[in-house]
Amino acid sequence: TPISVAAPTVVVNTGAAALGPNTFTSRQPRAGENECEGKKVQIDNVDCLIDALENVLPQAGGNVTMGFTGELNVGHEPIKTPYFQNDMCPVNVHWHLGTEHLSVGEYDEMGAGPHTKPGDMRRKLAAGEKVRGGFRCHHYDENDAKFTTEYDWQHCVGMEVGETYEVHWPHSAAGACGTINQYQTPFYDGVLCR
């Protein structure tokens, strides 16, 4: 016999809702000292393709296209087991406009969005500053309402319907895992806390 489970309810910072077994809440951080604050290490940016090619440490694969094989020999195996089994915990959740990673034919320089056309990798922000917005998905269609209907964002302030976003969930073995200081902004404070 199948088990019926009610969908979870998420209550954010109100404290007014009746809590049940399927209700998740978020709260303001507790007052007090934050052991991770200011742990970010200042490291100067370098041109990785010229100055630091020998010093580049592996991160996530930049090109995640199915079947792509990179040529950078990093000298060790990636983590292939769940992060918690490696004493790692999530320390932050953040998003980027467009993707940093490339999947040719899926999200790449030929993708589009409300302010970008295929081949246009730049986006002008409200302040007039130009930024590289990253790769875009190939699914955007300005004539399809699901990509153009406005939405009243409650938590992801600044996001826009129809855009491509890449969500990052950094984990660290040097985070304040299991404490009230586990999640940090900026995320470097969480990654480098301990």
PDB file of C-alpha atoms in Angstrom:
ATOM      1  CA  THR A   1       0.000   0.000   0.000  1.00  0.00           C
ATOM      2  CA  PRO A   2       1.493   3.374  -0.974  1.00  0.00           C
ATOM      3  CA  ILE A   3       2.179   5.849   1.813  1.00  0.00           C
ATOM      4  CA  SER A   4       0.633   9.292   1.403  1.00  0.00           C
ATOM      5  CA  VAL A   5       2.863  12.180   2.457  1.00  0.00           C
ATOM      6  CA  ALA A   6       1.649  15.760   2.621  1.00  0.00           C
ATOM      7  CA  ALA A   7       3.660  18.339   0.703  1.00  0.00           C
ATOM      8  CA  PRO A   8       5.941  20.445   2.894  1.00  0.00           C
ATOM      9  CA  THR A   9       5.034  23.994   3.824  1.00  0.00           C
ATOM     10  CA  VAL A  10       7.768  26.596   4.108  1.00  0.00           C
ATOM     11  CA  VAL A  11       7.305  29.501   6.529  1.00  0.00           C
ATOM     12  CA  VAL A  12       9.861  32.304   6.350  1.00  0.00           C
ATOM     13  CA  ASN A  13      10.560  34.537   9.364  1.00  0.00           C
ATOM     14  CA  THR A  14       6.954  35.078  10.385  1.00  0.00           C
ATOM     15  CA  GLY A  15       6.678  32.946  13.509  1.00  0.00           C
ATOM     16  CA  ALA A  16       2.887  33.181  13.130  1.00  0.00           C
ATOM     17  CA  ALA A  17       2.047  29.960  11.290  1.00  0.00           C
ATOM     18  CA  ALA A  18       0.974  26.786  13.011  1.00  0.00           C
ATOM     19  CA  LEU A  19       3.857  24.343  12.772  1.00  0.00           C
ATOM     20  CA  GLY A  20       3.203  20.768  11.743  1.00  0.00           C
ATOM     21  CA  PRO A  21       5.360  17.766  10.901  1.00  0.00           C
ATOM     22  CA  ASN A  22       5.736  18.939   7.279  1.00  0.00           C
ATOM     23  CA  THR A  23       6.476  22.597   8.041  1.00  0.00           C
ATOM     24  CA  PHE A  24       9.975  23.990   7.645  1.00  0.00           C
ATOM     25  CA  THR A  25      10.879  27.357   9.092  1.00  0.00           C
ATOM     26  CA  SER A  26      13.719  29.780   8.684  1.00  0.00           C
ATOM     27  CA  ARG A  27      14.665  32.271  11.352  1.00  0.00           C
ATOM     28  CA  GLN A  28      16.776  35.352  11.664  1.00  0.00           C
ATOM     29  CA  PRO A  29      20.312  34.461  12.811  1.00  0.00           C
ATOM     30  CA  ARG A  30      20.819  34.378  16.550  1.00  0.00           C
ATOM     31  CA  ALA A  31      22.477  37.412  18.069  1.00  0.00           C
ATOM     32  CA  GLY A  32      26.068  36.988  19.183  1.00  0.00           C
ATOM     33  CA  GLU A  33      29.577  36.526  17.876  1.00  0.00           C
ATOM     34  CA  ASN A  34      30.026  35.065  14.397  1.00  0.00           C
ATOM     35  CA  GLU A  35      33.234  33.021  14.470  1.00  0.00           C
ATOM     36  CA  CYS A  36      33.425  33.022  10.654  1.00  0.00           C
ATOM     37  CA  GLU A  37      33.070  36.747  10.019  1.00  0.00           C
ATOM     38  CA  GLY A  38      36.042  38.209   8.144  1.00  0.00           C
ATOM     39  CA  LYS A  39      37.692  34.855   7.356  1.00  0.00           C
ATOM     40  CA  LYS A  40      37.871  35.595   3.637  1.00  0.00           C
ATOM     41  CA  VAL A  41      41.488  35.622   2.492  1.00  0.00           C
ATOM     42  CA  GLN A  42      42.373  38.427   0.079  1.00  0.00           C
ATOM     43  CA  ILE A  43      43.848  36.811  -3.026  1.00  0.00           C
ATOM     44  CA  ASP A  44      44.631  38.935  -6.045  1.00  0.00           C
ATOM     45  CA  ASN A  45      42.991  37.963  -9.326  1.00  0.00           C
ATOM     46  CA  VAL A  46      45.377  36.638 -11.956  1.00  0.00           C
ATOM     47  CA  ASP A  47      44.920  35.795 -15.600  1.00  0.00           C
ATOM     48  CA  CYS A  48      44.691  32.017 -15.217  1.00  0.00           C
ATOM     49  CA  LEU A  49      45.334  31.386 -18.885  1.00  0.00           C
ATOM     50  CA  ILE A  50      48.635  33.279 -18.907  1.00  0.00           C
ATOM     51  CA  ASP A  51      50.173  33.956 -15.500  1.00  0.00           C
ATOM     52  CA  ALA A  52      48.943  31.077 -13.379  1.00  0.00           C
ATOM     53  CA  LEU A  53      48.433  28.101 -15.653  1.00  0.00           C
ATOM     54  CA  GLU A  54      50.794  25.979 -13.542  1.00  0.00           C
ATOM     55  CA  ASN A  55      49.179  27.207 -10.318  1.00  0.00           C
ATOM     56  CA  VAL A  56      45.518  26.700 -11.196  1.00  0.00           C
ATOM     57  CA  LEU A  57      43.853  24.408  -8.683  1.00  0.00           C
ATOM     58  CA  PRO A  58      40.938  22.297  -9.861  1.00  0.00           C
ATOM     59  CA  GLN A  59      37.425  23.322  -9.030  1.00  0.00           C
ATOM     60  CA  ALA A  60      34.310  22.218 -10.851  1.00  0.00           C
ATOM     61  CA  GLY A  61      34.699  21.384 -14.512  1.00  0.00           C
ATOM     62  CA  GLY A  62      34.284  24.498 -16.651  1.00  0.00           C
ATOM     63  CA  ASN A  63      33.047  22.514 -19.636  1.00  0.00           C
ATOM     64  CA  VAL A  64      30.362  20.020 -18.628  1.00  0.00           C
ATOM     65  CA  THR A  65      29.294  19.130 -22.175  1.00  0.00           C
ATOM     66  CA  MET A  66      28.353  15.443 -22.441  1.00  0.00           C
ATOM     67  CA  GLY A  67      31.431  13.545 -23.642  1.00  0.00           C
ATOM     68  CA  PHE A  68      33.899  16.422 -23.175  1.00  0.00           C
ATOM     69  CA  THR A  69      37.324  15.372 -21.889  1.00  0.00           C
ATOM     70  CA  GLY A  70      39.578  18.087 -20.504  1.00  0.00           C
ATOM     71  CA  GLU A  71      43.334  18.211 -20.827  1.00  0.00           C
ATOM     72  CA  LEU A  72      44.314  19.662 -17.428  1.00  0.00           C
ATOM     73  CA  ASN A  73      46.058  16.991 -15.347  1.00  0.00           C
ATOM     74  CA  VAL A  74      45.081  17.865 -11.781  1.00  0.00           C
ATOM     75  CA  GLY A  75      46.846  14.983 -10.046  1.00  0.00           C
ATOM     76  CA  HIS A  76      43.964  13.735  -7.926  1.00  0.00           C
ATOM     77  CA  GLU A  77      40.516  12.211  -8.168  1.00  0.00           C
ATOM     78  CA  PRO A  78      37.336  14.245  -7.660  1.00  0.00           C
ATOM     79  CA  ILE A  79      35.141  13.560  -4.648  1.00  0.00           C
ATOM     80  CA  LYS A  80      32.830  10.719  -5.684  1.00  0.00           C
ATOM     81  CA  THR A  81      30.970  10.166  -2.424  1.00  0.00           C
ATOM     82  CA  PRO A  82      28.444  12.402  -0.656  1.00  0.00           C
ATOM     83  CA  TYR A  83      30.053  15.522   0.801  1.00  0.00           C
ATOM     84  CA  PHE A  84      28.896  14.708   4.339  1.00  0.00           C
ATOM     85  CA  GLN A  85      30.948  11.509   4.136  1.00  0.00           C
ATOM     86  CA  ASN A  86      33.966  13.759   3.566  1.00  0.00           C
ATOM     87  CA  ASP A  87      33.256  15.957   6.611  1.00  0.00           C
ATOM     88  CA  MET A  88      31.937  18.732   4.360  1.00  0.00           C
ATOM     89  CA  CYS A  89      28.829  20.824   4.904  1.00  0.00           C
ATOM     90  CA  PRO A  90      27.053  23.518   2.855  1.00  0.00           C
ATOM     91  CA  VAL A  91      28.177  27.008   3.876  1.00  0.00           C
ATOM     92  CA  ASN A  92      26.232  29.256   1.486  1.00  0.00           C
ATOM     93  CA  VAL A  93      23.748  29.272  -1.403  1.00  0.00           C
ATOM     94  CA  HIS A  94      24.077  31.911  -4.136  1.00  0.00           C
ATOM     95  CA  TRP A  95      23.319  32.355  -7.814  1.00  0.00           C
ATOM     96  CA  HIS A  96      24.951  33.822 -10.903  1.00  0.00           C
ATOM     97  CA  LEU A  97      23.320  35.505 -13.883  1.00  0.00           C
ATOM     98  CA  GLY A  98      23.969  33.082 -16.716  1.00  0.00           C
ATOM     99  CA  THR A  99      26.108  30.021 -16.163  1.00  0.00           C
ATOM    100  CA  GLU A 100      29.813  29.907 -15.429  1.00  0.00           C
ATOM    101  CA  HIS A 101      29.934  26.364 -16.758  1.00  0.00           C
ATOM    102  CA  LEU A 102      29.503  25.500 -20.430  1.00  0.00           C
ATOM    103  CA  SER A 103      27.380  22.779 -22.012  1.00  0.00           C
ATOM    104  CA  VAL A 104      27.571  23.210 -25.780  1.00  0.00           C
ATOM    105  CA  GLY A 105      24.117  23.216 -27.362  1.00  0.00           C
ATOM    106  CA  GLU A 106      22.366  23.403 -23.979  1.00  0.00           C
ATOM    107  CA  TYR A 107      23.680  26.546 -22.258  1.00  0.00           C
ATOM    108  CA  ASP A 108      26.429  28.383 -24.098  1.00  0.00           C
ATOM    109  CA  GLU A 109      27.239  31.636 -25.948  1.00  0.00           C
ATOM    110  CA  MET A 110      24.435  30.932 -28.437  1.00  0.00           C
ATOM    111  CA  GLY A 111      21.721  30.893 -25.744  1.00  0.00           C
ATOM    112  CA  ALA A 112      19.398  33.861 -25.213  1.00  0.00           C
ATOM    113  CA  GLY A 113      17.416  35.708 -22.565  1.00  0.00           C
ATOM    114  CA  PRO A 114      15.293  38.856 -22.159  1.00  0.00           C
ATOM    115  CA  HIS A 115      18.312  41.137 -22.630  1.00  0.00           C
ATOM    116  CA  THR A 116      20.619  38.899 -24.651  1.00  0.00           C
ATOM    117  CA  LYS A 117      20.514  37.487 -28.146  1.00  0.00           C
ATOM    118  CA  PRO A 118      22.537  34.494 -29.369  1.00  0.00           C
ATOM    119  CA  GLY A 119      26.211  35.473 -29.409  1.00  0.00           C
ATOM    120  CA  ASP A 120      25.715  38.432 -27.018  1.00  0.00           C
ATOM    121  CA  MET A 121      27.616  37.617 -23.836  1.00  0.00           C
ATOM    122  CA  ARG A 122      27.277  41.067 -22.190  1.00  0.00           C
ATOM    123  CA  ARG A 123      24.451  42.577 -20.167  1.00  0.00           C
ATOM    124  CA  LYS A 124      24.082  46.195 -19.115  1.00  0.00           C
ATOM    125  CA  LEU A 125      22.968  46.608 -15.501  1.00  0.00           C
ATOM    126  CA  ALA A 126      20.762  49.421 -14.201  1.00  0.00           C
ATOM    127  CA  ALA A 127      23.832  51.331 -12.958  1.00  0.00           C
ATOM    128  CA  GLY A 128      25.259  51.260 -16.474  1.00  0.00           C
ATOM    129  CA  GLU A 129      28.117  48.922 -15.548  1.00  0.00           C
ATOM    130  CA  LYS A 130      28.850  46.206 -18.105  1.00  0.00           C
ATOM    131  CA  VAL A 131      29.301  42.690 -16.777  1.00  0.00           C
ATOM    132  CA  ARG A 132      29.772  39.337 -18.446  1.00  0.00           C
ATOM    133  CA  GLY A 133      26.482  37.637 -17.788  1.00  0.00           C
ATOM    134  CA  GLY A 134      27.572  34.092 -18.497  1.00  0.00           C
ATOM    135  CA  PHE A 135      26.167  31.443 -20.803  1.00  0.00           C
ATOM    136  CA  ARG A 136      22.423  31.252 -21.515  1.00  0.00           C
ATOM    137  CA  CYS A 137      20.018  28.370 -22.130  1.00  0.00           C
ATOM    138  CA  HIS A 138      18.698  27.694 -25.613  1.00  0.00           C
ATOM    139  CA  HIS A 139      15.046  27.497 -24.508  1.00  0.00           C
ATOM    140  CA  TYR A 140      14.157  31.214 -24.158  1.00  0.00           C
ATOM    141  CA  ASP A 141      11.302  32.288 -26.443  1.00  0.00           C
ATOM    142  CA  GLU A 142      10.164  35.922 -26.240  1.00  0.00           C
ATOM    143  CA  ASN A 143       6.778  34.879 -27.693  1.00  0.00           C
ATOM    144  CA  ASP A 144       6.065  32.301 -24.966  1.00  0.00           C
ATOM    145  CA  ALA A 145       4.378  33.717 -21.845  1.00  0.00           C
ATOM    146  CA  LYS A 146       6.173  31.302 -19.511  1.00  0.00           C
ATOM    147  CA  PHE A 147       9.391  33.188 -20.315  1.00  0.00           C
ATOM    148  CA  THR A 148       7.934  36.709 -20.193  1.00  0.00           C
ATOM    149  CA  THR A 149       5.170  36.838 -17.554  1.00  0.00           C
ATOM    150  CA  GLU A 150       6.341  38.997 -14.648  1.00  0.00           C
ATOM    151  CA  TYR A 151       6.705  37.350 -11.241  1.00  0.00           C
ATOM    152  CA  ASP A 152       6.778  38.988  -7.809  1.00  0.00           C
ATOM    153  CA  TRP A 153      10.010  37.507  -6.404  1.00  0.00           C
ATOM    154  CA  GLN A 154       9.842  37.190  -2.625  1.00  0.00           C
ATOM    155  CA  HIS A 155      13.334  35.871  -1.894  1.00  0.00           C
ATOM    156  CA  CYS A 156      15.472  35.847  -5.050  1.00  0.00           C
ATOM    157  CA  VAL A 157      15.540  39.625  -5.354  1.00  0.00           C
ATOM    158  CA  GLY A 158      16.795  40.866  -8.709  1.00  0.00           C
ATOM    159  CA  MET A 159      15.976  37.697 -10.646  1.00  0.00           C
ATOM    160  CA  GLU A 160      14.032  37.981 -13.877  1.00  0.00           C
ATOM    161  CA  VAL A 161      11.690  35.514 -15.559  1.00  0.00           C
ATOM    162  CA  GLY A 162      13.256  34.124 -18.739  1.00  0.00           C
ATOM    163  CA  GLU A 163      16.873  34.542 -17.632  1.00  0.00           C
ATOM    164  CA  THR A 164      19.339  31.721 -17.074  1.00  0.00           C
ATOM    165  CA  TYR A 165      20.768  31.345 -13.574  1.00  0.00           C
ATOM    166  CA  GLU A 166      23.330  28.982 -12.132  1.00  0.00           C
ATOM    167  CA  VAL A 167      22.817  28.193  -8.447  1.00  0.00           C
ATOM    168  CA  HIS A 168      25.908  27.387  -6.382  1.00  0.00           C
ATOM    169  CA  TRP A 169      25.826  25.528  -3.096  1.00  0.00           C
ATOM    170  CA  PRO A 170      29.442  25.695  -1.830  1.00  0.00           C
ATOM    171  CA  HIS A 171      30.517  23.058   0.682  1.00  0.00           C
ATOM    172  CA  SER A 172      33.601  23.079   2.882  1.00  0.00           C
ATOM    173  CA  ALA A 173      35.419  20.880   5.374  1.00  0.00           C
ATOM    174  CA  ALA A 174      36.616  24.128   6.982  1.00  0.00           C
ATOM    175  CA  GLY A 175      33.096  25.452   7.589  1.00  0.00           C
ATOM    176  CA  ALA A 176      31.432  25.823  10.975  1.00  0.00           C
ATOM    177  CA  CYS A 177      29.465  22.644  10.250  1.00  0.00           C
ATOM    178  CA  GLY A 178      26.516  21.966  12.543  1.00  0.00           C
ATOM    179  CA  THR A 179      26.665  25.372  14.255  1.00  0.00           C
ATOM    180  CA  ILE A 180      24.597  28.535  13.979  1.00  0.00           C
ATOM    181  CA  ASN A 181      27.460  30.010  11.929  1.00  0.00           C
ATOM    182  CA  GLN A 182      27.396  27.312   9.233  1.00  0.00           C
ATOM    183  CA  TYR A 183      25.863  29.517   6.491  1.00  0.00           C
ATOM    184  CA  GLN A 184      27.802  32.673   5.655  1.00  0.00           C
ATOM    185  CA  THR A 185      27.700  35.722   3.400  1.00  0.00           C
ATOM    186  CA  PRO A 186      30.119  36.295   1.806  1.00  0.00           C
ATOM    187  CA  PHE A 187      30.495  32.597   1.106  1.00  0.00           C
ATOM    188  CA  TYR A 188      34.295  32.744   1.501  1.00  0.00           C
ATOM    189  CA  ASP A 189      33.790  33.348   5.220  1.00  0.00           C
ATOM    190  CA  GLY A 190      31.990  30.013   5.401  1.00  0.00           C
ATOM    191  CA  VAL A 191      34.416  28.154   3.131  1.00  0.00           C
ATOM    192  CA  LEU A 192      37.453  29.359   5.091  1.00  0.00           C
ATOM    193  CA  CYS A 193      35.938  29.644   8.595  1.00  0.00           C
ATOM    194  CA  ARG A 194      38.124  27.121  10.391  1.00  0.00           C
TER     195      ARG A 194
END
